PDB file of C-alpha atoms in Angstrom:
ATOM      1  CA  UNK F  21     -15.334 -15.806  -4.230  1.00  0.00           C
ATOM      2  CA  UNK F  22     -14.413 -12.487  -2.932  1.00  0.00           C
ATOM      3  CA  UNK F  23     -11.561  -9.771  -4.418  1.00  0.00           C
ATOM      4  CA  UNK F  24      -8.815  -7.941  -3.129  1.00  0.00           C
ATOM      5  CA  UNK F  25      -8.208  -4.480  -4.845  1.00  0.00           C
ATOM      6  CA  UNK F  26      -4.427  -3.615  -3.730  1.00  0.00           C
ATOM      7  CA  UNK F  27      -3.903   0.232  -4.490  1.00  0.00           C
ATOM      8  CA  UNK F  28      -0.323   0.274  -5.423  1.00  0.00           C
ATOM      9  CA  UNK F  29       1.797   3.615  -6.692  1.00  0.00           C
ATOM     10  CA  UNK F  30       5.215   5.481  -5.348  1.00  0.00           C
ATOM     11  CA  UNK F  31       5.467   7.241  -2.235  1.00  0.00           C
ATOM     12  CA  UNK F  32       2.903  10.503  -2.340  1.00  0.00           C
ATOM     13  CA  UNK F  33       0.600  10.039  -5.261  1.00  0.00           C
ATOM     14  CA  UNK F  34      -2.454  10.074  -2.991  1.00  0.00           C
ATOM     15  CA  UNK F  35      -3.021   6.320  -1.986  1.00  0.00           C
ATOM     16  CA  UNK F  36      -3.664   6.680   1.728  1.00  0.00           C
ATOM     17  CA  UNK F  37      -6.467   9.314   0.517  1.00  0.00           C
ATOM     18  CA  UNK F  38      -7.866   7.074  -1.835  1.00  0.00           C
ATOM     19  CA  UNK F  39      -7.701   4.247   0.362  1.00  0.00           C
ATOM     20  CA  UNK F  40      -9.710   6.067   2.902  1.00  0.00           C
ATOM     21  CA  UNK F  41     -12.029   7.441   0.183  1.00  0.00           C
ATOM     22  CA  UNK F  42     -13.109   4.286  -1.385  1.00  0.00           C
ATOM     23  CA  UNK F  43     -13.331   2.530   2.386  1.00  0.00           C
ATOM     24  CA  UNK F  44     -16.243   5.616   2.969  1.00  0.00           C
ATOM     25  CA  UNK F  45     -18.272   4.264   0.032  1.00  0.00           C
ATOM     26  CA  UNK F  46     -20.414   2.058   1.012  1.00  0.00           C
ATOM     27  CA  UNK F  47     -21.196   1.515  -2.685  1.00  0.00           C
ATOM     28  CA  UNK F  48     -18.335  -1.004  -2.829  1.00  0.00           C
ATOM     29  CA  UNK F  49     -18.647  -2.643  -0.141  1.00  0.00           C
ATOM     30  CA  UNK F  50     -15.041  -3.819   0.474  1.00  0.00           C
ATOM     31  CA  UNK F  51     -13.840  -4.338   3.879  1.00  0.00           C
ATOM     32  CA  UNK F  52     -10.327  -3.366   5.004  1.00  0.00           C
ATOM     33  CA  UNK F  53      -7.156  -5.442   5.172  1.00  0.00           C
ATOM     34  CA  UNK F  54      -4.938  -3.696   7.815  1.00  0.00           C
ATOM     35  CA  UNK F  55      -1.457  -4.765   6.777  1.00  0.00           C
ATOM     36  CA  UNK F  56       1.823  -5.156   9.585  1.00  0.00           C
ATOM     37  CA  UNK F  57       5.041  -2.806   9.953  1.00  0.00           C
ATOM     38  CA  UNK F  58       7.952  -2.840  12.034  1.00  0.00           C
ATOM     39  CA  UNK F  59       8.467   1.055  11.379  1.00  0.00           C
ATOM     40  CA  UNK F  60       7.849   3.388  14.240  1.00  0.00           C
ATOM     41  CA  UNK F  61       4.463   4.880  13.944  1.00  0.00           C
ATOM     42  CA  UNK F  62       4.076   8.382  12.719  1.00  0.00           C
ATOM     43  CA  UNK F  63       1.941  11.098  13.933  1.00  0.00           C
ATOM     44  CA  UNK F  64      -1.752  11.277  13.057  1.00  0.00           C
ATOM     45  CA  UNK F  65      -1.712   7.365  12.838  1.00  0.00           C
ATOM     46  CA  UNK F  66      -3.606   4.866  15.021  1.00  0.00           C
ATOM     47  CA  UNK F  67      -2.917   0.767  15.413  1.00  0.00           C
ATOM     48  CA  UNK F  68      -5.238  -1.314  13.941  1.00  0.00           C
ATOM     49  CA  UNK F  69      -5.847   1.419  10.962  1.00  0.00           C
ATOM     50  CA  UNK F  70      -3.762   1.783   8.760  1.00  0.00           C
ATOM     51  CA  UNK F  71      -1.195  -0.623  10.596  1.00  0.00           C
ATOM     52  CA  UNK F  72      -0.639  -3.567  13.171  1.00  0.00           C
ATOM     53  CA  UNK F  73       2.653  -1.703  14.826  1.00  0.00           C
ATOM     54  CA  UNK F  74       5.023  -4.592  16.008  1.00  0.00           C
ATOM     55  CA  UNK F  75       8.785  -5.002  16.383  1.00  0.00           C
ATOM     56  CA  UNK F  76      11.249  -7.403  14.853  1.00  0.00           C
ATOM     57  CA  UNK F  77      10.734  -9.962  17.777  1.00  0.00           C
ATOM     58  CA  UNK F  78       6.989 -10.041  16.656  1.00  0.00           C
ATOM     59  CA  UNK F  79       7.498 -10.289  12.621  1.00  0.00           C
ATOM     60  CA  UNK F  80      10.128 -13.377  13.610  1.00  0.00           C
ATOM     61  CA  UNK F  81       7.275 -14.689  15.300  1.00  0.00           C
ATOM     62  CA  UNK F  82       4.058 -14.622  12.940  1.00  0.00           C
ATOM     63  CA  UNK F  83       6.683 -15.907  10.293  1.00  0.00           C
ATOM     64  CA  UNK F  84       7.704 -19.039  12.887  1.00  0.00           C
ATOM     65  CA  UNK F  85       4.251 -19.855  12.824  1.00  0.00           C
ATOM     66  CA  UNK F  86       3.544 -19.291   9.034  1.00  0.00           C
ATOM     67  CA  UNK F  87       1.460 -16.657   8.914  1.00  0.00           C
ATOM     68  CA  UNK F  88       3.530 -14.261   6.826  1.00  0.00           C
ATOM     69  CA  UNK F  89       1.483 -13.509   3.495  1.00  0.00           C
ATOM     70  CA  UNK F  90       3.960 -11.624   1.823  1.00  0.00           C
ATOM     71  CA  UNK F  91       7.065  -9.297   3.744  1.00  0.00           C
ATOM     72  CA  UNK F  92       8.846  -6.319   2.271  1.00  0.00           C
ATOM     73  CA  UNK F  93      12.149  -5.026   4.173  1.00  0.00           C
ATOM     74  CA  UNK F  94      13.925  -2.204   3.559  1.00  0.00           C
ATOM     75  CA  UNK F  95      17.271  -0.649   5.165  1.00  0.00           C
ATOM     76  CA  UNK F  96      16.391   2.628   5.909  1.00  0.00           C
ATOM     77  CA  UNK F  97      18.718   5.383   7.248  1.00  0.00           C
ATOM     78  CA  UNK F  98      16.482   4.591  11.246  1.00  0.00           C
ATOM     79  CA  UNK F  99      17.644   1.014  10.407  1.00  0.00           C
ATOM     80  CA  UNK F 100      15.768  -2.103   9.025  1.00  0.00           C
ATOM     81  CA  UNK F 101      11.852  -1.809   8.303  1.00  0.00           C
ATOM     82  CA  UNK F 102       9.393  -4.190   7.484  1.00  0.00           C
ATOM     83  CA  UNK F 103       6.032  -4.300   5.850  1.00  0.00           C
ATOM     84  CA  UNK F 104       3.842  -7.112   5.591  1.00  0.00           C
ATOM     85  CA  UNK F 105       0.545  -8.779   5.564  1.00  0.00           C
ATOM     86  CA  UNK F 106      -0.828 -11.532   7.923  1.00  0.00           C
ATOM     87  CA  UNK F 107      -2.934 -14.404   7.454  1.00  0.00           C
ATOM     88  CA  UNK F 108      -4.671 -13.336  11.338  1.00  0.00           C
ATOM     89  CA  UNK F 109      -8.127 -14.363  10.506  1.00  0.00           C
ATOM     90  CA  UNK F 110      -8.694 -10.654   8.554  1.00  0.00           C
ATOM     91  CA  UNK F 111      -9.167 -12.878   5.070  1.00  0.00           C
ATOM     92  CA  UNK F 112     -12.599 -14.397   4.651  1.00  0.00           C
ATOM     93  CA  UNK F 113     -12.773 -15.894   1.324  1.00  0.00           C
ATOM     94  CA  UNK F 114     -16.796 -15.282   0.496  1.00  0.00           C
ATOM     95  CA  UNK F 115     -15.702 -10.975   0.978  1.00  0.00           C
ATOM     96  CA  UNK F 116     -14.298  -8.194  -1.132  1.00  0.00           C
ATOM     97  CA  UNK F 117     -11.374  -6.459   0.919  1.00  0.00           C
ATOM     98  CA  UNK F 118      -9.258  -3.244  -0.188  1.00  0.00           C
ATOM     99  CA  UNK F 119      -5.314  -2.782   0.701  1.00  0.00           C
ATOM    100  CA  UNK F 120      -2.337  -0.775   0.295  1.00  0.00           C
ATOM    101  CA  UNK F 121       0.990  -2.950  -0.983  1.00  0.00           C
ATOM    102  CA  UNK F 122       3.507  -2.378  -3.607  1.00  0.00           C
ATOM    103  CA  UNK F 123       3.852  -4.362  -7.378  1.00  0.00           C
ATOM    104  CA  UNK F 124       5.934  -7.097  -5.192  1.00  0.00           C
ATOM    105  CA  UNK F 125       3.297  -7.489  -2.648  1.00  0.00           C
ATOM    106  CA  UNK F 126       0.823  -7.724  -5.298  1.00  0.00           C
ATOM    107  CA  UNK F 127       2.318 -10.680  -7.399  1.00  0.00           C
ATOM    108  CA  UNK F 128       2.802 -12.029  -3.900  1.00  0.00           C
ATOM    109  CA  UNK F 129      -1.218 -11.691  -2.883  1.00  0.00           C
ATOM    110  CA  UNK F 130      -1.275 -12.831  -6.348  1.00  0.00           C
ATOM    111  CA  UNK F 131       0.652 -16.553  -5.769  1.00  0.00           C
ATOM    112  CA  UNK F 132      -1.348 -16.491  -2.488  1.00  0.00           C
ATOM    113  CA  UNK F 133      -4.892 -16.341  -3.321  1.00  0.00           C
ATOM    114  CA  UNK F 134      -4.910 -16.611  -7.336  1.00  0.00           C
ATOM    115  CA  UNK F 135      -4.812 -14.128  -9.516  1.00  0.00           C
ATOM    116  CA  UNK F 136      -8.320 -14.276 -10.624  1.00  0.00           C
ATOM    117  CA  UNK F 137      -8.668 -12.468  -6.834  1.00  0.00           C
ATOM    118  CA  UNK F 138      -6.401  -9.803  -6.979  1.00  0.00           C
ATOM    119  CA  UNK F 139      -7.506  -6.662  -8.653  1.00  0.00           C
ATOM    120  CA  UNK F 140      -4.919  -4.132  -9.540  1.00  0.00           C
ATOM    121  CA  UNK F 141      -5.177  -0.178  -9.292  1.00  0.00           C
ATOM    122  CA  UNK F 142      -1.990   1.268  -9.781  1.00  0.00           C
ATOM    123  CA  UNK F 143      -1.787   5.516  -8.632  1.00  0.00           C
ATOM    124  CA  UNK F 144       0.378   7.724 -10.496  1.00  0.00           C
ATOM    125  CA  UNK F 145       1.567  11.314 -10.538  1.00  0.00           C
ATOM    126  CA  UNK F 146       4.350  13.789 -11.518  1.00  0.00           C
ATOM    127  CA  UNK F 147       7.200  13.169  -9.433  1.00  0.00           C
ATOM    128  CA  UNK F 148       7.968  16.540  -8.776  1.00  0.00           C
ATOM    129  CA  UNK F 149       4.338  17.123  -6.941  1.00  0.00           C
ATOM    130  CA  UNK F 150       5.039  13.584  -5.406  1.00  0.00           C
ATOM    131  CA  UNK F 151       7.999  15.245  -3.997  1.00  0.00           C
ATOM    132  CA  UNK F 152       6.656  18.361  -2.440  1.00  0.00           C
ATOM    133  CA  UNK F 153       3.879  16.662  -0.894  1.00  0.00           C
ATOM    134  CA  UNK F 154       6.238  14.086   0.599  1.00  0.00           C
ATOM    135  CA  UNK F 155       8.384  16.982   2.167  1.00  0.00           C
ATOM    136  CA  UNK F 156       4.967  19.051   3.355  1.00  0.00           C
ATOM    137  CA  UNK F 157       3.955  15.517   5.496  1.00  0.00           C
ATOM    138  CA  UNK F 158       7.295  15.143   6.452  1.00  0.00           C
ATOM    139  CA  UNK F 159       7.585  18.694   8.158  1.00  0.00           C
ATOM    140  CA  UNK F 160       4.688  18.071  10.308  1.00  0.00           C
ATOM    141  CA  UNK F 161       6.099  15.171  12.064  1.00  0.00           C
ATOM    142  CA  UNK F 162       7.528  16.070  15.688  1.00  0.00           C
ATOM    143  CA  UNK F 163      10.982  14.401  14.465  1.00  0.00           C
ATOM    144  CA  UNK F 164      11.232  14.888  10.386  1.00  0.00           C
ATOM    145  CA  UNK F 165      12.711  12.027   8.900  1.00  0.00           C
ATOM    146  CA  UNK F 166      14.010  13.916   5.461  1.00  0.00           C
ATOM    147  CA  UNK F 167      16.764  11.872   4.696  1.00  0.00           C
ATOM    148  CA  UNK F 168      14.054   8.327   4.790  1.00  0.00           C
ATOM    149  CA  UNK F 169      11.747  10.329   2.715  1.00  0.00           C
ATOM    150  CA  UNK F 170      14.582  10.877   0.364  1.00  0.00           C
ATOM    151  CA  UNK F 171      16.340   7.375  -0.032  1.00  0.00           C
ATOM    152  CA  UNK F 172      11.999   6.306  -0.359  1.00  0.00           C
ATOM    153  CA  UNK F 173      11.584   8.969  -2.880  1.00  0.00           C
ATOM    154  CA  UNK F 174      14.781   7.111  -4.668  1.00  0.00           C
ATOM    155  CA  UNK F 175      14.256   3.464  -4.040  1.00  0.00           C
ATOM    156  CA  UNK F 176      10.556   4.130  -5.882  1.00  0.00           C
ATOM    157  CA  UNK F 177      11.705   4.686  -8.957  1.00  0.00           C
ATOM    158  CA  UNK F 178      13.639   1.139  -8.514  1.00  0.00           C
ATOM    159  CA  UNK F 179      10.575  -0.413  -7.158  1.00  0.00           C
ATOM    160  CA  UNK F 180       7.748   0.998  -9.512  1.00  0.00           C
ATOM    161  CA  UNK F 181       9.906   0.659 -13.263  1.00  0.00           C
ATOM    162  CA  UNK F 182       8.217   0.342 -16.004  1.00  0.00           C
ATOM    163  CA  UNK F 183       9.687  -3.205 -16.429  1.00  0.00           C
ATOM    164  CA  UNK F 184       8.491  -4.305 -12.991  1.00  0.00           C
ATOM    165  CA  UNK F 185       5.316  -2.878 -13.768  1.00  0.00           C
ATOM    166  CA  UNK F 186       5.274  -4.909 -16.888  1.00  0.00           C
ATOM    167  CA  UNK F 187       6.197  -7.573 -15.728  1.00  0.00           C
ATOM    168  CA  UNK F 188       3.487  -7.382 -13.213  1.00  0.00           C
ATOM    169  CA  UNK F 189       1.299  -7.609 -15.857  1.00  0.00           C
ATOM    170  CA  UNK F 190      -0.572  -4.208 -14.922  1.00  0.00           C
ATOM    171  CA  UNK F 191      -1.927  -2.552 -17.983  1.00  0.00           C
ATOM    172  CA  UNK F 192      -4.260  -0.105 -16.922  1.00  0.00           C
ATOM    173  CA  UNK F 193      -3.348   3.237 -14.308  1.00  0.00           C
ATOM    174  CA  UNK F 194      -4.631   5.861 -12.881  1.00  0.00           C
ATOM    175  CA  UNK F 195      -3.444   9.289 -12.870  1.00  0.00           C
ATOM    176  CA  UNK F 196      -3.956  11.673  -9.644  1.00  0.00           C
ATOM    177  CA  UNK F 197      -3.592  15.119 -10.922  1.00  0.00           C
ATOM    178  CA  UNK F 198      -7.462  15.749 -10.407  1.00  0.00           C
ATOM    179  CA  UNK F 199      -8.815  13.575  -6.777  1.00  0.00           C
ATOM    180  CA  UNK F 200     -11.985  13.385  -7.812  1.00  0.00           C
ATOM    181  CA  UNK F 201     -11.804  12.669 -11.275  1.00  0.00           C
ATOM    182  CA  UNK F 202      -8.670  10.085 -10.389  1.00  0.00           C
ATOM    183  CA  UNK F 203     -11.656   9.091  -7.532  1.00  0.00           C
ATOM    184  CA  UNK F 204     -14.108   8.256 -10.230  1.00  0.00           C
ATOM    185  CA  UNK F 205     -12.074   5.924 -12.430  1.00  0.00           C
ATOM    186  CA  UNK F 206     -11.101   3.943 -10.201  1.00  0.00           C
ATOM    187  CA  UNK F 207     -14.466   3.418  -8.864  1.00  0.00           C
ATOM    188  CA  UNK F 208     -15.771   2.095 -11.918  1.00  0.00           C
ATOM    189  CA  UNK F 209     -12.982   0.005 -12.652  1.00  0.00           C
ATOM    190  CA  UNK F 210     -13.731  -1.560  -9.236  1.00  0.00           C
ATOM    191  CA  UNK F 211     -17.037  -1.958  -9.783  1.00  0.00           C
ATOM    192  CA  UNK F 212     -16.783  -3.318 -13.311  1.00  0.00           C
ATOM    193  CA  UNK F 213     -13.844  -6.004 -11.869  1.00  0.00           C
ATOM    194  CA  UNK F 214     -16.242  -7.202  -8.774  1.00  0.00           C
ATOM    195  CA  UNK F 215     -18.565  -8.083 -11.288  1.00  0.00           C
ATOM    196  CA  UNK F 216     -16.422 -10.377 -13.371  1.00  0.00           C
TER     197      UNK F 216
END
């Protein structure tokens, strides 16, 4: 049976990067889960990559028909935002597939498809660099949206606690001060987890 590898870590430590880094290598061969938001898409982004883009009306309606995986909302200053993944057809049991989520989308995968299936790879760095990188994406955006990137900046440090994280049962990290060294680890520790 196929695993899902959900890259997890605070706001700005280099997920979307990695993401995109590990989908290139071939090596792995792990296809892509493309998760759902109701957030307004930003600038650079493209439907069907690295989101489905729907409204309200449409989450209300995959969840009417039970096909909400797992759901994260949160009450932004632009209003109420959600984040999910879909049970579309995406999910073939016999594959490997890689995803972006958060520790409470990952105990959720986690209740869905066993825990055998989920492999964790939790991205960490310095908050301070987290910070200025979040401000240097934000200022390219046509409308910046500092104070969201602030109350997300905040609400991480809620969301990614050491005790949620232990209680997650996620021992192992992965530091991204150095891309391609940060690249490497996690690499292997995909490699060596597909093969158990």
């Amino acid at each position: 049976m196929g695993k899902i590898v959900c890259l997890m870590g605070k706001s700005s430590t280099g997920k979307d990067t990695i993401f995109k880094r590990l989908q290139e290598d071939g090596a792995l061969g792990l296809k892509t889960i493309v998760p759902y938001t109701t957030r307004p898409i930003r600038i650079g982004e493209r439907e069907g990559v690295e989101y489905f883009f729907t409204d309200e009306a449409g989450f209300r309606r995959l969840k009417a028909q039970g096909k909400i995986i797992e759901a994260r909302e949160y009450h932004t200053v632009h209003g109420l935002w959600r984040y999910f993944t879909v049970d579309d057809g995406q999910i073939k049991p016999e594959s490997g597939y890689i995803m972006i989520g958060t520790l409470e989308a990952y105990r959720h995968l986690q209740d869905y498809f066993g825990a055998d299936r989920i492999v964790p790879v939790l991205i960490e760095l310095d908050d301070g660099v987290r910070l200025q990188r979040a401000l240097n994406r934000e200022m390219k955006q046509e409308n910046p949206r500092y104070e969201e990137m602030c109350r997300r900046f905040l609400a991480d440090s809620a969301d990614f606690s050491e005790g949620k994280i232990r209680e997650s049962g996620i021992t192992r990290r992965f530091v991204n001060d150095n891309l391609e060294r940060c690249m490497g680890e996690i690499k292997r520790y995909i490699q060596e987890a597909l093969q158990n």
